[in-house]
């Protein structure tokens, strides 16, 4: 018995179980003609798709009753493999890390004990050295008492004109100045001074603020006074204020701490180092103790009490010790005496022996301290930032990365140190150049050789400060808890995505 054909738009009849449904072939459509459309007033047709086999079903049948709405789920984190290598990874839930480079993370008890065990002996040695070396009860004579003879008196040039150098001679080889004194034994009075016009004498003009030296006797005699220099107090004060303003604008509170540390450094130099050397103490030992005191004060005051600062202090101490040993060895090997023109004049005025070689060594240590602070603080900060960026780095990896950062800094610091010493000795180098001597003779002379030793020893200390400080910083940093903001997945993300620098 054949089934009646199904009419489009009507449901098929209900079939009894067991009756198969014969599929009709789709009607052939002639090209260029639209298929027949149902009437507009006809109800919409509903065609059931053919049933899939049970094995191909991908979802259960739709329930008759809709289930209650599920609570909103938290957004799922995107898989790490789907993120771009340059996209910052989200912090893991539960840790609450925020990336910040301001203050260092608090050190663990193990790190604190390690740093205290290393630094406390140095701090105690510095305190003991100050107590022992300070010239207690020593009364230092002034320049007038030692024969330097002179008390400074401020004045102003009110007139200037050509004149002969003496009353018995004629000509115009000198200049006569009328100077009105602003203080001293005859304030408000005017005296006349005759000054030569040779190339080695400064040129004075009307309106110049000058300084006269007063011998201390016969204030009514013009010969008791001599014009020696210009007044520079006001311009230097303006320059100092500009410098302080620039530091405060850029550094703010840390800049203020740096200015206070600079002032305390000058106090240490004037209040301890110079009096102790003038009192006859060993200049090198005084310089080492003074440099240690300056370093403790300046670094902790500027950068705060933290494991990072303590690491920089330790690296600076070890580098200074190396510079002291090398300078002692090479000044003895090159037979440097340190007896230049100024040192000889000082020893003759004091009437007491001063270790001139020790004075040279003290200058080397103090001169290298400022650049050493810069190198050690920079290296320590670099290691800490590397540790914060990837806490999974080992000691060897931290040391290698920090050392690569320090190479560029060392090259520029050495160049700065060499040019600074060369610039300070430029008049002396010019004089030796005009002497007709060879380069080897000029370099091996006393005045030039001591600058060469000063420069090269200081540069060696700077170069050694980078691996020394980096090794100590890496050793301390891996024992600290990971600082806020560390993202340990970052290196793994770069490796999986094949990004540059992921090796």
Coordinates of N, CA and C in Angstrom, one line a residue, residues 153-378:
X153 N 90.3 91.5 54.4 CA 89.5 92.7 54.5 C 88.8 93.0 53.2
X154 N 87.5 93.2 53.2 CA 86.8 93.5 52.0 C 86.8 94.9 51.6
X155 N 86.8 95.2 50.3 CA 86.9 96.6 49.8 C 86.3 96.7 48.4
X156 N 86.2 97.9 47.9 CA 85.7 98.2 46.5 C 86.6 99.2 45.8
X157 N 86.9 98.8 44.6 CA 87.7 99.7 43.7 C 86.9 100.9 43.3
X158 N 87.4 102.1 43.7 CA 86.6 103.3 43.3 C 87.3 104.1 42.2
X159 N 88.6 103.9 41.9 CA 89.2 104.5 40.8 C 90.4 103.6 40.4
X160 N 90.8 103.7 39.1 CA 91.9 103.0 38.6 C 92.5 103.8 37.4
X161 N 93.9 103.8 37.4 CA 94.6 104.6 36.3 C 96.0 104.1 36.2
X162 N 96.6 104.3 35.0 CA 98.0 103.9 34.8 C 98.9 104.7 35.6
X163 N 100.0 104.1 36.0 CA 101.0 104.8 36.8 C 102.3 104.0 36.7
X164 N 103.4 104.7 37.2 CA 104.7 104.0 37.2 C 104.7 103.0 38.4
X165 N 105.6 102.0 38.3 CA 105.6 101.0 39.3 C 106.3 101.5 40.6
X166 N 107.1 102.6 40.5 CA 107.7 103.2 41.7 C 107.9 104.7 41.5
X167 N 108.1 105.4 42.6 CA 108.2 106.8 42.5 C 109.4 107.3 41.8
X168 N 110.5 106.4 41.8 CA 111.7 106.8 41.2 C 111.8 106.5 39.7
X169 N 110.8 105.8 39.2 CA 110.8 105.4 37.8 C 109.6 106.1 37.1
X170 N 109.8 106.3 35.8 CA 108.8 106.9 35.0 C 108.2 105.9 34.0
X171 N 107.0 106.0 33.6 CA 106.4 105.1 32.7 C 105.0 104.7 33.2
X172 N 104.5 103.7 32.5 CA 103.1 103.3 32.8 C 103.1 101.7 32.9
X173 N 104.0 101.2 33.7 CA 104.1 99.7 33.8 C 103.2 99.1 34.8
X174 N 102.5 100.0 35.6 CA 101.6 99.5 36.7 C 100.3 100.3 36.6
X175 N 99.4 99.9 37.5 CA 98.1 100.6 37.6 C 97.9 100.9 39.1
X176 N 97.4 102.1 39.3 CA 97.2 102.6 40.7 C 95.7 102.5 40.9
X177 N 95.3 101.8 42.0 CA 94.0 101.6 42.4 C 93.7 102.4 43.7
X178 N 92.5 102.9 43.8 CA 92.0 103.5 45.0 C 90.9 102.6 45.5
X179 N 91.1 102.0 46.7 CA 90.2 101.0 47.3 C 89.6 101.5 48.5
X180 N 88.2 101.5 48.6 CA 87.5 101.9 49.8 C 87.2 100.6 50.6
X181 N 87.7 100.6 51.8 CA 87.6 99.4 52.6 C 86.2 99.3 53.2
X182 N 85.6 98.2 53.2 CA 84.2 98.0 53.7 C 84.2 97.4 55.2
X183 N 85.3 96.8 55.6 CA 85.4 96.4 57.0 C 86.9 96.4 57.4
X184 N 87.3 95.7 58.4 CA 88.7 95.7 58.9 C 89.0 96.9 59.8
X185 N 90.2 97.2 60.0 CA 90.6 98.2 61.0 C 90.2 99.7 60.5
X186 N 90.0 99.9 59.2 CA 89.7 101.2 58.7 C 88.5 101.2 57.8
X187 N 87.3 100.8 58.3 CA 86.1 100.8 57.4 C 85.7 102.2 57.0
X188 N 85.4 102.3 55.7 CA 84.9 103.5 55.1 C 86.1 104.4 54.6
X189 N 87.3 104.1 54.9 CA 88.4 104.9 54.4 C 89.0 104.3 53.1
X190 N 89.7 105.2 52.4 CA 90.2 104.8 51.0 C 91.7 104.8 51.1
X191 N 92.3 103.7 50.5 CA 93.8 103.6 50.5 C 94.1 103.4 49.0
X192 N 95.4 103.7 48.7 CA 95.9 103.5 47.3 C 96.8 102.3 47.2
X193 N 96.7 101.6 46.1 CA 97.5 100.4 45.9 C 98.0 100.4 44.5
X194 N 99.3 100.1 44.3 CA 99.9 100.0 43.0 C 100.1 98.5 42.6
X195 N 99.5 98.2 41.5 CA 99.5 96.8 41.0 C 100.2 96.7 39.7
X196 N 101.0 95.7 39.5 CA 101.7 95.5 38.2 C 100.7 95.0 37.2
X197 N 101.1 95.1 35.9 CA 100.2 94.7 34.8 C 100.8 93.6 34.0
X198 N 101.6 92.7 34.7 CA 102.2 91.6 34.0 C 101.1 90.5 33.8
X199 N 101.3 89.5 32.9 CA 100.3 88.5 32.6 C 99.9 87.7 33.9
X200 N 100.7 87.6 34.9 CA 100.4 86.8 36.0 C 99.6 87.5 37.1
X201 N 99.2 88.7 36.8 CA 98.5 89.5 37.8 C 97.0 89.7 37.4
X202 N 96.0 89.6 38.2 CA 94.6 89.8 37.8 C 94.4 91.3 37.4
X203 N 93.4 91.5 36.6 CA 93.1 92.9 36.1 C 91.9 93.3 37.0
X204 N 92.1 94.5 37.6 CA 91.0 95.1 38.4 C 90.5 96.4 37.7
X205 N 89.2 96.6 37.9 CA 88.6 97.8 37.3 C 87.7 98.4 38.3
X206 N 87.2 99.6 38.0 CA 86.3 100.4 38.9 C 85.0 99.6 39.2
X207 N 84.7 99.5 40.4 CA 83.4 98.8 40.8 C 83.7 97.4 41.2
X208 N 84.9 96.9 41.0 CA 85.2 95.5 41.4 C 85.2 95.4 43.0
X209 N 84.5 94.3 43.4 CA 84.6 93.9 44.8 C 85.8 93.1 45.1
X210 N 86.7 93.6 45.9 CA 88.0 92.9 46.0 C 88.3 92.5 47.5
X211 N 89.3 91.7 47.7 CA 89.7 91.3 49.0 C 91.2 91.7 49.2
X212 N 91.4 92.4 50.3 CA 92.8 92.8 50.7 C 93.3 92.0 51.8
X213 N 94.6 91.7 51.9 CA 95.2 91.0 53.0 C 95.8 92.1 53.9
X214 N 95.5 91.9 55.2 CA 96.0 92.9 56.2 C 97.0 92.1 57.1
X215 N 98.2 92.7 57.3 CA 99.3 92.1 58.0 C 99.0 92.1 59.5
X216 N 98.1 92.9 60.0 CA 97.8 92.9 61.4 C 98.4 94.0 62.2
X217 N 99.3 94.8 61.6 CA 99.9 95.9 62.3 C 99.9 97.2 61.4
X218 N 100.0 98.3 62.0 CA 100.1 99.6 61.3 C 98.9 99.8 60.4
X219 N 97.7 99.9 60.9 CA 96.5 100.0 60.0 C 96.5 101.3 59.2
X220 N 97.3 102.3 59.7 CA 97.3 103.6 58.9 C 98.2 103.6 57.7
X221 N 99.0 102.6 57.6 CA 100.0 102.5 56.5 C 99.4 101.7 55.4
X222 N 99.4 102.3 54.1 CA 98.9 101.6 53.0 C 99.7 100.3 52.7
X223 N 100.9 100.3 53.1 CA 101.8 99.1 52.8 C 101.4 97.9 53.7
X224 N 100.5 98.1 54.7 CA 100.1 97.0 55.5 C 98.9 96.2 54.8
X225 N 98.5 96.7 53.6 CA 97.4 96.1 52.9 C 97.9 95.7 51.5
X226 N 97.2 94.7 50.9 CA 97.6 94.3 49.6 C 96.3 93.7 48.9
X227 N 96.0 94.1 47.7 CA 94.9 93.5 47.0 C 95.3 92.1 46.5
X228 N 94.5 91.1 46.9 CA 94.9 89.8 46.5 C 93.9 89.0 45.7
X229 N 92.6 89.4 45.8 CA 91.6 88.5 45.1 C 90.3 89.3 45.0
X230 N 89.4 88.7 44.3 CA 88.0 89.2 44.2 C 87.1 88.6 45.2
X231 N 86.0 89.3 45.5 CA 85.0 88.8 46.4 C 84.0 87.9 45.5
X232 N 83.8 86.7 45.9 CA 83.0 85.8 45.2 C 81.9 85.2 46.0
X233 N 81.6 85.8 47.1 CA 80.6 85.2 48.0 C 79.2 85.2 47.4
X234 N 78.8 86.4 46.9 CA 77.4 86.5 46.3 C 77.2 85.6 45.1
X235 N 78.1 85.6 44.1 CA 77.8 84.7 43.0 C 77.8 83.2 43.4
X236 N 78.7 82.8 44.3 CA 78.7 81.4 44.7 C 77.5 81.1 45.5
X237 N 76.9 82.0 46.2 CA 75.7 81.7 47.0 C 74.5 81.6 46.0
X238 N 74.5 82.4 44.9 CA 73.4 82.3 43.9 C 73.5 80.9 43.2
X239 N 74.8 80.5 42.9 CA 74.9 79.2 42.2 C 74.5 78.1 43.1
X240 N 74.9 78.2 44.4 CA 74.5 77.1 45.4 C 73.0 77.0 45.5
X241 N 72.3 78.2 45.5 CA 70.8 78.2 45.6 C 70.2 77.6 44.3
X242 N 70.8 77.9 43.1 CA 70.3 77.3 41.9 C 70.4 75.8 41.9
X243 N 71.6 75.3 42.4 CA 71.9 73.9 42.5 C 70.9 73.2 43.5
X244 N 70.7 73.8 44.6 CA 69.8 73.2 45.6 C 68.3 73.2 45.0
X245 N 67.9 74.3 44.3 CA 66.6 74.3 43.7 C 66.4 73.2 42.7
X246 N 67.4 73.0 41.9 CA 67.4 71.9 40.9 C 67.2 70.5 41.5
X247 N 68.0 70.3 42.6 CA 68.0 69.0 43.2 C 66.6 68.8 43.9
X248 N 66.0 69.9 44.5 CA 64.8 69.7 45.2 C 63.6 69.5 44.2
X249 N 63.7 70.2 43.0 CA 62.6 70.1 42.0 C 62.6 68.6 41.5
X250 N 63.8 68.1 41.2 CA 63.8 66.7 40.6 C 63.7 65.7 41.7
X251 N 64.4 65.8 42.8 CA 64.4 64.7 43.8 C 63.4 64.9 44.9
X252 N 62.8 66.1 45.1 CA 61.8 66.3 46.2 C 62.4 65.9 47.5
X253 N 61.7 65.0 48.3 CA 62.2 64.7 49.6 C 63.5 64.0 49.6
X254 N 63.7 63.1 48.6 CA 65.0 62.4 48.5 C 66.1 63.4 48.1
X255 N 65.8 64.4 47.3 CA 66.7 65.4 47.0 C 67.1 66.3 48.2
X256 N 66.1 66.5 49.1 CA 66.4 67.2 50.3 C 67.3 66.4 51.2
X257 N 67.1 65.1 51.3 CA 68.0 64.3 52.1 C 69.4 64.2 51.5
X258 N 69.5 64.3 50.2 CA 70.8 64.3 49.5 C 71.5 65.6 49.9
X259 N 70.8 66.7 49.9 CA 71.5 68.0 50.3 C 71.9 68.0 51.7
X260 N 71.1 67.4 52.6 CA 71.5 67.3 54.0 C 72.8 66.4 54.1
X261 N 72.8 65.3 53.3 CA 74.0 64.4 53.3 C 75.2 65.1 52.8
X262 N 75.0 66.0 51.8 CA 76.2 66.7 51.3 C 76.7 67.7 52.3
X263 N 75.8 68.3 53.0 CA 76.3 69.2 54.1 C 77.0 68.5 55.2
X264 N 76.5 67.3 55.6 CA 77.2 66.5 56.6 C 78.6 66.0 56.1
X265 N 78.7 65.7 54.8 CA 80.0 65.3 54.3 C 81.0 66.5 54.4
X266 N 80.6 67.7 54.1 CA 81.5 68.8 54.3 C 81.8 69.0 55.7
X267 N 80.9 68.8 56.6 CA 81.2 68.9 58.1 C 82.2 67.9 58.5
X268 N 82.1 66.6 58.0 CA 83.1 65.6 58.3 C 84.4 66.0 57.8
X269 N 84.5 66.5 56.6 CA 85.8 66.9 56.0 C 86.5 68.0 56.8
X270 N 85.7 69.0 57.1 CA 86.3 70.2 57.7 C 86.4 70.0 59.2
X271 N 85.5 69.2 59.8 CA 85.5 69.1 61.3 C 86.4 67.9 61.8
X272 N 86.7 66.9 60.9 CA 87.4 65.8 61.4 C 88.7 65.5 60.5
X273 N 88.5 65.4 59.2 CA 89.7 65.0 58.4 C 90.8 66.0 58.4
X274 N 90.5 67.3 58.1 CA 91.5 68.3 58.1 C 92.2 68.5 59.4
X275 N 91.4 68.7 60.5 CA 92.1 68.9 61.8 C 92.9 67.7 62.2
X276 N 92.5 66.5 62.0 CA 93.3 65.3 62.3 C 94.6 65.2 61.5
X277 N 94.6 65.6 60.3 CA 95.8 65.6 59.5 C 96.7 66.7 59.9
X278 N 96.2 67.9 60.2 CA 97.1 69.0 60.7 C 97.6 68.7 62.1
X279 N 97.0 67.8 62.8 CA 97.5 67.5 64.1 C 98.6 66.4 64.1
X280 N 98.9 65.9 62.9 CA 99.9 64.9 62.8 C 99.5 63.5 62.7
X281 N 98.2 63.2 62.5 CA 97.8 61.8 62.4 C 98.1 61.3 61.0
X282 N 98.0 60.0 60.8 CA 98.3 59.3 59.5 C 97.2 59.7 58.5
X283 N 97.6 60.4 57.4 CA 96.5 60.9 56.5 C 95.7 59.8 55.9
X284 N 96.3 58.7 55.5 CA 95.6 57.6 54.9 C 94.6 57.0 55.8
X285 N 95.0 56.8 57.1 CA 94.0 56.2 58.1 C 92.9 57.2 58.4
X286 N 93.2 58.5 58.4 CA 92.2 59.5 58.7 C 91.2 59.5 57.5
X287 N 91.8 59.4 56.3 CA 90.9 59.5 55.1 C 90.0 58.3 55.0
X288 N 90.5 57.1 55.4 CA 89.6 55.9 55.4 C 88.5 56.0 56.4
X289 N 88.8 56.5 57.6 CA 87.8 56.6 58.6 C 86.8 57.7 58.3
X290 N 87.3 58.8 57.8 CA 86.4 59.9 57.3 C 85.5 59.4 56.2
X291 N 86.1 58.7 55.2 CA 85.3 58.2 54.1 C 84.2 57.2 54.6
X292 N 84.6 56.4 55.6 CA 83.6 55.4 56.1 C 82.4 56.2 56.8
X293 N 82.8 57.2 57.6 CA 81.7 58.0 58.3 C 80.8 58.7 57.3
X294 N 81.4 59.3 56.3 CA 80.7 60.0 55.2 C 79.7 59.0 54.5
X295 N 80.2 57.8 54.2 CA 79.4 56.8 53.4 C 78.2 56.4 54.3
X296 N 78.4 56.1 55.5 CA 77.3 55.6 56.4 C 76.3 56.7 56.5
X297 N 76.7 57.9 56.7 CA 75.7 59.0 56.8 C 75.0 59.3 55.6
X298 N 75.7 59.5 54.5 CA 75.1 59.9 53.2 C 74.2 58.8 52.6
X299 N 74.7 57.6 52.6 CA 73.9 56.5 51.9 C 72.6 56.2 52.7
X300 N 72.7 56.1 54.0 CA 71.5 55.8 54.8 C 70.5 57.0 54.9
X301 N 71.1 58.2 54.9 CA 70.2 59.3 55.0 C 69.5 59.5 53.6
X302 N 70.2 59.3 52.5 CA 69.6 59.6 51.2 C 68.7 58.4 50.8
X303 N 69.1 57.2 51.0 CA 68.3 56.1 50.5 C 67.5 55.3 51.5
X304 N 67.6 55.6 52.8 CA 66.9 55.0 53.8 C 67.5 53.7 54.3
X305 N 67.0 53.2 55.5 CA 67.5 52.0 56.1 C 66.8 50.8 55.5
X306 N 67.5 50.1 54.6 CA 67.0 48.9 54.0 C 68.1 48.0 53.6
X307 N 67.7 46.8 53.2 CA 68.8 45.8 52.8 C 69.5 46.3 51.5
X308 N 68.8 47.0 50.7 CA 69.4 47.5 49.5 C 70.5 48.5 49.8
X309 N 70.2 49.4 50.7 CA 71.2 50.4 51.1 C 72.4 49.8 51.8
X310 N 72.1 48.8 52.6 CA 73.2 48.1 53.4 C 74.1 47.4 52.4
X311 N 73.5 46.8 51.3 CA 74.3 46.2 50.3 C 75.3 47.2 49.6
X312 N 74.7 48.3 49.3 CA 75.5 49.4 48.6 C 76.7 49.8 49.6
X313 N 76.4 50.0 50.9 CA 77.4 50.4 51.8 C 78.5 49.3 51.9
X314 N 78.1 48.1 51.9 CA 79.1 47.0 52.0 C 80.0 47.0 50.8
X315 N 79.4 47.1 49.6 CA 80.2 47.1 48.4 C 81.1 48.3 48.3
X316 N 80.7 49.5 48.8 CA 81.5 50.7 48.8 C 82.7 50.5 49.8
X317 N 82.5 49.9 50.9 CA 83.5 49.7 51.9 C 84.6 48.7 51.3
X318 N 84.2 47.7 50.7 CA 85.2 46.7 50.1 C 85.9 47.4 49.0
X319 N 85.3 48.2 48.2 CA 86.0 48.8 47.1 C 86.9 49.9 47.6
X320 N 86.6 50.6 48.6 CA 87.5 51.6 49.2 C 88.7 50.9 49.8
X321 N 88.5 49.8 50.4 CA 89.6 49.0 51.0 C 90.6 48.6 49.9
X322 N 90.0 48.1 48.7 CA 90.9 47.7 47.6 C 91.6 48.9 47.1
X323 N 91.0 50.1 47.0 CA 91.7 51.3 46.5 C 92.8 51.7 47.4
X324 N 92.6 51.6 48.7 CA 93.6 51.9 49.7 C 94.8 51.0 49.5
X325 N 94.6 49.7 49.4 CA 95.7 48.8 49.2 C 96.5 49.0 47.9
X326 N 95.7 49.2 46.8 CA 96.4 49.4 45.6 C 97.2 50.7 45.5
X327 N 96.6 51.8 46.1 CA 97.3 53.1 46.1 C 98.6 53.0 46.9
X328 N 98.5 52.3 48.1 CA 99.7 52.2 48.9 C 100.8 51.4 48.2
X329 N 100.4 50.3 47.5 CA 101.4 49.5 46.8 C 102.0 50.2 45.6
X330 N 101.3 51.0 44.9 CA 101.8 51.6 43.7 C 102.5 52.9 43.9
X331 N 102.1 53.6 45.0 CA 102.9 54.8 45.3 C 104.3 54.4 45.9
X332 N 104.3 53.3 46.6 CA 105.6 52.8 47.0 C 106.5 52.3 45.8
X333 N 105.8 51.6 44.9 CA 106.5 51.0 43.8 C 107.1 52.1 42.8
X334 N 106.3 53.2 42.7 CA 106.8 54.3 41.8 C 107.6 55.3 42.5
X335 N 107.8 55.1 43.8 CA 108.6 56.0 44.6 C 108.0 57.5 44.6
X336 N 106.7 57.6 44.7 CA 106.1 58.9 44.8 C 106.2 59.4 46.2
X337 N 106.6 60.7 46.4 CA 106.8 61.3 47.7 C 105.7 62.2 48.1
X338 N 104.9 62.7 47.1 CA 103.8 63.6 47.4 C 104.3 65.0 47.7
X339 N 105.6 65.3 47.5 CA 106.1 66.6 47.9 C 106.0 67.5 46.7
X340 N 104.8 68.1 46.4 CA 104.7 69.1 45.4 C 104.8 70.4 46.0
X341 N 104.6 71.5 45.3 CA 104.8 72.8 45.7 C 104.0 73.2 46.9
X342 N 102.7 72.8 46.9 CA 101.8 73.2 48.0 C 102.1 72.4 49.2
X343 N 102.4 71.2 49.1 CA 102.7 70.4 50.3 C 104.0 70.8 51.0
X344 N 105.0 71.2 50.2 CA 106.2 71.7 50.7 C 106.0 73.0 51.5
X345 N 105.2 73.9 50.9 CA 104.9 75.2 51.6 C 104.2 74.9 52.9
X346 N 103.2 74.0 52.9 CA 102.5 73.7 54.1 C 103.4 73.1 55.2
X347 N 104.3 72.2 54.8 CA 105.2 71.7 55.8 C 106.1 72.7 56.4
X348 N 106.6 73.7 55.5 CA 107.5 74.7 56.0 C 106.7 75.7 56.9
X349 N 105.4 75.9 56.6 CA 104.7 76.9 57.5 C 104.3 76.2 58.8
X350 N 104.0 74.9 58.8 CA 103.6 74.3 60.1 C 104.8 74.0 61.0
X351 N 106.0 73.8 60.4 CA 107.1 73.5 61.2 C 107.1 72.2 61.8
X352 N 106.2 71.3 61.3 CA 106.0 69.9 61.8 C 106.0 69.0 60.6
X353 N 106.5 67.8 60.8 CA 106.5 66.9 59.6 C 105.1 66.3 59.4
X354 N 104.8 66.2 58.1 CA 103.5 65.6 57.6 C 103.9 64.5 56.6
X355 N 103.2 63.4 56.7 CA 103.4 62.3 55.8 C 102.9 62.7 54.4
X356 N 103.7 63.2 53.6 CA 103.3 63.7 52.3 C 102.7 62.6 51.4
X357 N 103.3 61.4 51.5 CA 102.8 60.3 50.7 C 101.4 59.9 51.2
X358 N 101.3 59.9 52.5 CA 100.0 59.6 53.1 C 98.9 60.6 52.7
X359 N 99.4 61.9 52.6 CA 98.4 62.9 52.1 C 98.0 62.7 50.7
X360 N 98.9 62.2 49.9 CA 98.5 61.8 48.5 C 97.5 60.7 48.5
X361 N 97.8 59.6 49.3 CA 96.9 58.5 49.4 C 95.5 58.9 49.9
X362 N 95.5 59.8 50.9 CA 94.2 60.3 51.4 C 93.4 61.0 50.3
X363 N 94.1 61.8 49.5 CA 93.4 62.4 48.4 C 92.8 61.4 47.4
X364 N 93.5 60.3 47.1 CA 93.0 59.3 46.2 C 91.7 58.6 46.8
X365 N 91.7 58.3 48.1 CA 90.6 57.6 48.7 C 89.4 58.6 48.7
X366 N 89.6 59.8 49.1 CA 88.4 60.7 49.2 C 87.9 61.1 47.8
X367 N 88.8 61.2 46.8 CA 88.4 61.5 45.5 C 87.6 60.4 44.9
X368 N 87.9 59.2 45.2 CA 87.1 58.0 44.6 C 85.8 57.7 45.3
X369 N 85.6 58.3 46.5 CA 84.4 57.9 47.3 C 83.1 58.3 46.5
X370 N 83.1 59.6 46.0 CA 81.9 60.1 45.4 C 81.5 59.2 44.2
X371 N 82.4 58.8 43.3 CA 82.0 58.0 42.2 C 81.7 56.6 42.6
X372 N 82.3 56.1 43.6 CA 82.0 54.7 44.1 C 80.6 54.7 44.6
X373 N 80.1 55.7 45.3 CA 78.7 55.7 45.8 C 77.7 55.6 44.6
X374 N 78.0 56.3 43.6 CA 77.2 56.2 42.4 C 77.1 54.8 41.8
X375 N 78.3 54.2 41.7 CA 78.3 52.9 41.0 C 77.6 51.8 41.9
X376 N 77.9 51.8 43.2 CA 77.4 50.8 44.1 C 75.9 50.9 44.2
X377 N 75.4 52.1 44.4 CA 73.9 52.3 44.5 C 73.2 51.9 43.2
X378 N 73.8 52.2 42.1 CA 73.2 51.9 40.8 C 73.1 50.4 40.6

